[in-house]
CSV table of C-alpha atoms in Angstrom, one decimal:
chain,number,residue,atom,x,y,z
H,1,VAL,CA,0.0,0.0,0.0
H,2,ALA,CA,1.7,3.2,-1.2
H,3,VAL,CA,1.5,6.2,1.1
H,4,PRO,CA,1.4,9.8,-0.1
H,5,ILE,CA,4.8,10.7,1.3
H,6,SER,CA,7.8,10.8,-0.9
H,7,ASN,CA,11.3,10.5,0.5
H,8,GLN,CA,14.9,11.2,-0.6
H,9,ILE,CA,16.5,8.5,1.5
H,10,ARG,CA,18.0,6.7,-1.5
H,11,ARG,CA,19.7,9.9,-2.8
H,12,LEU,CA,20.9,10.9,0.7
H,13,ARG,CA,22.4,7.5,1.2
H,14,PHE,CA,24.2,7.8,-2.1
H,15,GLU,CA,25.5,11.2,-1.1
H,16,HIS,CA,26.7,9.9,2.2
H,17,GLY,CA,29.3,7.5,1.0
H,18,GLU,CA,26.8,5.1,-0.5
H,19,MET,CA,25.6,4.2,2.9
H,20,THR,CA,23.8,0.8,2.8
H,21,GLN,CA,20.3,0.3,4.1
H,22,GLY,CA,21.7,-1.9,6.8
H,23,GLU,CA,24.1,0.8,7.9
H,24,LEU,CA,21.3,3.3,8.1
H,25,ALA,CA,19.1,0.8,9.9
H,26,GLU,CA,21.8,0.3,12.5
H,27,LYS,CA,22.2,4.0,13.1
H,28,ILE,CA,18.4,4.6,13.7
H,29,GLY,CA,17.8,1.3,15.6
H,30,MET,CA,15.6,-0.4,13.0
H,31,THR,CA,15.8,-3.4,10.8
H,32,ARG,CA,17.1,-3.2,7.2
H,33,GLN,CA,13.7,-4.5,6.0
H,34,THR,CA,11.9,-1.5,7.6
H,35,VAL,CA,14.4,1.0,6.1
H,36,ALA,CA,13.7,-0.7,2.7
H,37,ALA,CA,10.0,-0.4,3.3
H,38,ILE,CA,10.3,3.3,4.2
H,39,GLU,CA,12.5,4.0,1.2
H,40,ALA,CA,10.0,2.2,-1.2
H,41,GLY,CA,7.1,4.2,0.3
H,42,LYS,CA,5.5,1.1,1.7
H,43,TYR,CA,5.6,2.3,5.3
H,44,SER,CA,5.3,5.8,6.9
H,45,PRO,CA,7.7,6.0,9.8
H,46,SER,CA,6.8,7.6,13.1
H,47,LEU,CA,7.8,11.2,13.7
H,48,GLU,CA,10.6,10.1,15.9
H,49,ALA,CA,12.0,7.7,13.3
H,50,ALA,CA,11.8,10.5,10.6
H,51,PHE,CA,13.8,12.8,12.8
H,52,ARG,CA,16.4,10.1,13.5
H,53,ILE,CA,16.8,9.5,9.7
H,54,ALA,CA,17.1,13.2,9.1
H,55,GLN,CA,19.7,13.5,11.9
H,56,VAL,CA,21.8,10.7,10.4
H,57,PHE,CA,22.1,12.7,7.2
H,58,GLY,CA,22.5,16.0,9.0
H,59,VAL,CA,19.5,17.7,7.2
H,60,GLY,CA,16.0,18.8,8.2
H,61,VAL,CA,13.2,16.3,8.2
H,62,GLU,CA,11.5,18.3,5.4
H,63,GLU,CA,14.5,17.5,3.2
H,64,VAL,CA,14.0,13.8,3.6
H,65,PHE,CA,10.2,13.5,3.6
H,66,ARG,CA,7.6,15.4,1.5
H,67,TRP,CA,3.8,15.2,1.6
H,68,GLU,CA,2.5,14.4,-1.8
H,69,GLY,CA,-1.2,14.0,-1.0
T,1,MET,CA,14.1,-11.7,5.0
T,2,SER,CA,13.9,-10.7,8.7
T,3,PHE,CA,13.7,-13.2,11.5
T,4,ARG,CA,10.1,-12.1,12.2
T,5,GLU,CA,9.0,-12.7,8.7
T,6,LYS,CA,10.6,-16.1,8.8
T,7,ALA,CA,8.8,-16.8,12.1
T,8,ALA,CA,5.5,-15.9,10.4
T,9,TRP,CA,6.2,-18.4,7.6
T,10,ILE,CA,7.1,-21.0,10.2
T,11,ASN,CA,3.8,-20.4,12.0
T,12,LEU,CA,1.9,-20.6,8.8
T,13,ALA,CA,3.5,-24.0,8.0
T,14,ILE,CA,2.8,-25.3,11.6
T,15,ILE,CA,-0.9,-24.2,11.4
T,16,LEU,CA,-1.4,-25.8,8.0
T,17,VAL,CA,0.3,-29.0,9.3
T,18,PHE,CA,-2.0,-29.1,12.3
T,19,LEU,CA,-5.1,-28.4,10.3
T,20,THR,CA,-4.2,-31.2,7.9
T,21,VAL,CA,-3.1,-33.8,10.4
T,22,TYR,CA,-5.6,-33.3,13.2
T,23,PHE,CA,-8.7,-32.0,11.5
T,24,GLY,CA,-8.0,-34.1,8.4
T,25,ALA,CA,-8.1,-37.2,10.6
T,26,LEU,CA,-11.3,-36.1,12.2
T,27,ILE,CA,-13.1,-35.3,9.0
T,28,THR,CA,-12.0,-38.5,7.2
T,29,GLY,CA,-12.9,-40.6,10.3
T,30,ARG,CA,-9.4,-42.0,10.8
T,31,ILE,CA,-9.8,-41.3,14.5
T,32,ALA,CA,-12.9,-41.9,16.5
T,33,HIS,CA,-14.4,-39.6,19.1
T,34,GLY,CA,-13.5,-40.2,22.7
T,35,PRO,CA,-10.2,-40.5,24.7
T,36,GLY,CA,-8.3,-41.7,21.6
T,37,ALA,CA,-9.1,-38.4,19.8
T,38,PHE,CA,-8.0,-36.4,22.9
T,39,HIS,CA,-4.7,-38.3,23.0
T,40,TYR,CA,-4.3,-37.7,19.2
T,41,LEU,CA,-4.9,-34.0,19.8
T,42,LEU,CA,-2.2,-34.0,22.5
T,43,PHE,CA,0.2,-35.8,20.2
T,44,CYS,CA,-0.4,-33.4,17.3
T,45,ALA,CA,0.1,-30.4,19.6
T,46,ALA,CA,3.3,-31.8,21.0
T,47,ALA,CA,4.6,-32.7,17.5
T,48,CYS,CA,3.8,-29.2,16.2
T,49,ALA,CA,5.6,-27.6,19.2
T,50,VAL,CA,8.7,-29.7,18.5
T,51,LEU,CA,8.6,-28.9,14.8
T,52,LYS,CA,8.2,-25.2,15.5
T,53,ALA,CA,11.2,-25.3,17.9
T,54,ILE,CA,13.4,-27.0,15.3
T,55,LEU,CA,12.3,-24.6,12.5
T,56,THR,CA,12.7,-21.5,14.7
T,57,PHE,CA,16.2,-22.7,15.7
T,58,ALA,CA,17.1,-23.1,12.0
T,59,ALA,CA,15.7,-19.6,11.3
T,60,VAL,CA,17.8,-18.0,14.0
T,61,GLN,CA,20.9,-19.7,12.6
T,62,THR,CA,20.3,-18.6,9.1
T,63,THR,CA,19.1,-15.1,9.7
T,64,SER,CA,21.7,-12.3,9.5
T,65,ARG,CA,22.3,-10.1,12.5
T,66,ASP,CA,20.0,-7.3,11.5
T,67,GLY,CA,17.1,-9.7,11.3
T,68,ARG,CA,17.6,-10.7,14.9
T,69,THR,CA,17.5,-7.2,16.4
T,70,PRO,CA,14.5,-6.3,18.7
T,71,ALA,CA,11.2,-5.6,16.9
T,72,ASP,CA,11.1,-2.1,15.5
T,73,GLU,CA,8.1,0.1,15.2
T,74,ARG,CA,7.0,-1.3,11.8
T,75,GLU,CA,7.2,-4.9,13.1
T,76,VAL,CA,5.3,-4.0,16.2
T,77,ALA,CA,2.6,-2.2,14.1
T,78,ILE,CA,2.3,-5.3,11.9
T,79,GLU,CA,1.9,-7.5,14.9
T,80,ARG,CA,-0.7,-5.2,16.5
T,81,ARG,CA,-2.8,-4.9,13.3
T,82,SER,CA,-2.7,-8.6,12.5
T,83,GLU,CA,-3.7,-9.5,16.1
T,84,ALA,CA,-6.5,-7.0,16.1
T,85,LEU,CA,-7.8,-8.6,12.8
T,86,GLY,CA,-7.4,-12.1,14.2
T,87,TYR,CA,-9.3,-11.1,17.4
T,88,ASN,CA,-12.3,-9.8,15.3
T,89,VAL,CA,-12.3,-13.0,13.3
T,90,LEU,CA,-12.2,-15.1,16.5
T,91,VAL,CA,-15.2,-13.2,17.9
T,92,TRP,CA,-17.3,-13.9,14.8
T,93,LEU,CA,-16.2,-17.6,14.7
T,94,VAL,CA,-17.1,-18.0,18.4
T,95,ILE,CA,-20.5,-16.4,17.7
T,96,LEU,CA,-21.0,-18.9,14.8
T,97,LEU,CA,-20.2,-21.7,17.3
T,98,GLY,CA,-23.8,-21.2,18.4
T,99,ILE,CA,-24.9,-23.0,15.2
T,100,PRO,CA,-23.5,-26.5,16.0
T,101,MET,CA,-24.5,-25.9,19.6
T,102,HIS,CA,-28.1,-25.2,18.5
T,103,LEU,CA,-28.0,-28.3,16.2
T,104,GLY,CA,-27.3,-30.5,19.2
T,105,HIS,CA,-23.7,-31.6,18.5
T,106,PRO,CA,-22.0,-33.5,21.3
T,107,PRO,CA,-19.5,-31.7,23.6
T,108,ALA,CA,-16.5,-33.4,21.9
T,109,ASP,CA,-17.6,-31.9,18.5
T,110,LEU,CA,-18.2,-28.5,20.1
T,111,MET,CA,-14.7,-28.6,21.6
T,112,ASN,CA,-13.3,-29.4,18.2
T,113,PHE,CA,-15.3,-26.6,16.6
T,114,ALA,CA,-13.9,-24.2,19.2
T,115,LEU,CA,-10.4,-25.4,18.6
T,116,LEU,CA,-10.9,-24.9,14.9
T,117,ASP,CA,-12.0,-21.3,15.6
T,118,VAL,CA,-8.8,-20.7,17.4
T,119,VAL,CA,-6.7,-22.2,14.7
T,120,LEU,CA,-8.5,-20.3,11.9
T,121,SER,CA,-8.1,-17.0,13.7
T,122,ALA,CA,-4.4,-17.8,14.2
T,123,LEU,CA,-4.2,-18.5,10.5
T,124,VAL,CA,-5.8,-15.1,9.7
T,125,VAL,CA,-3.2,-13.4,12.0
T,126,VAL,CA,-0.3,-15.1,10.2
T,127,VAL,CA,-1.6,-14.5,6.7
T,128,ALA,CA,-2.2,-10.8,7.6
T,129,GLN,CA,1.4,-10.5,8.9
T,130,LEU,CA,2.8,-12.0,5.8
T,131,VAL,CA,0.7,-9.7,3.5
T,132,MET,CA,1.8,-6.7,5.5
T,133,PHE,CA,5.5,-7.8,5.5
T,134,ARG,CA,5.3,-8.2,1.7
T,135,ARG,CA,3.0,-5.4,0.6
T,136,GLY,CA,3.6,-2.8,3.3
T,137,ILE,CA,1.3,-1.2,5.8
């Protein structure tokens, strides 16, 4: 089920030394499968998880996630 | 595949084995009602428990480290949604249990119908989990 939220996680991972989904998952305390689901737009993370992801990339949460509804 | 998704597949396999072996024997008449049926039920339950322990051990051994971390928010959400669905299915199945009761089935049959309700609701929980793991929530 696709959610109306787009994200830039794939691009940001690429720009941060081609960080793997597993590495990102470890940094935010989630499983690689959940990171893959977020990246594919199959799961909307909690606000806390969204901020954790943005923090890893050193950007604001609005640069990672965008409402497309 | 994460450890929890593997666990869901294992549960699906166990439920299908139990449905086939126990209820299959009941429907085809290979076991008669009475103490023998109860002993057969205990045997099937014990065999399924042993089979699940073996498969779970194998899943732990073959799952990479990130699959064995504590459940994260998505996995918890999947668990909660699937269990809520399974609960609702169980409630309706228990209500439907009134039909064989009204038709005057013996207590042993009613016990098996009740057991079938529990197994079917568990089946719904596992299938819902697998769908959500695969298609997203």
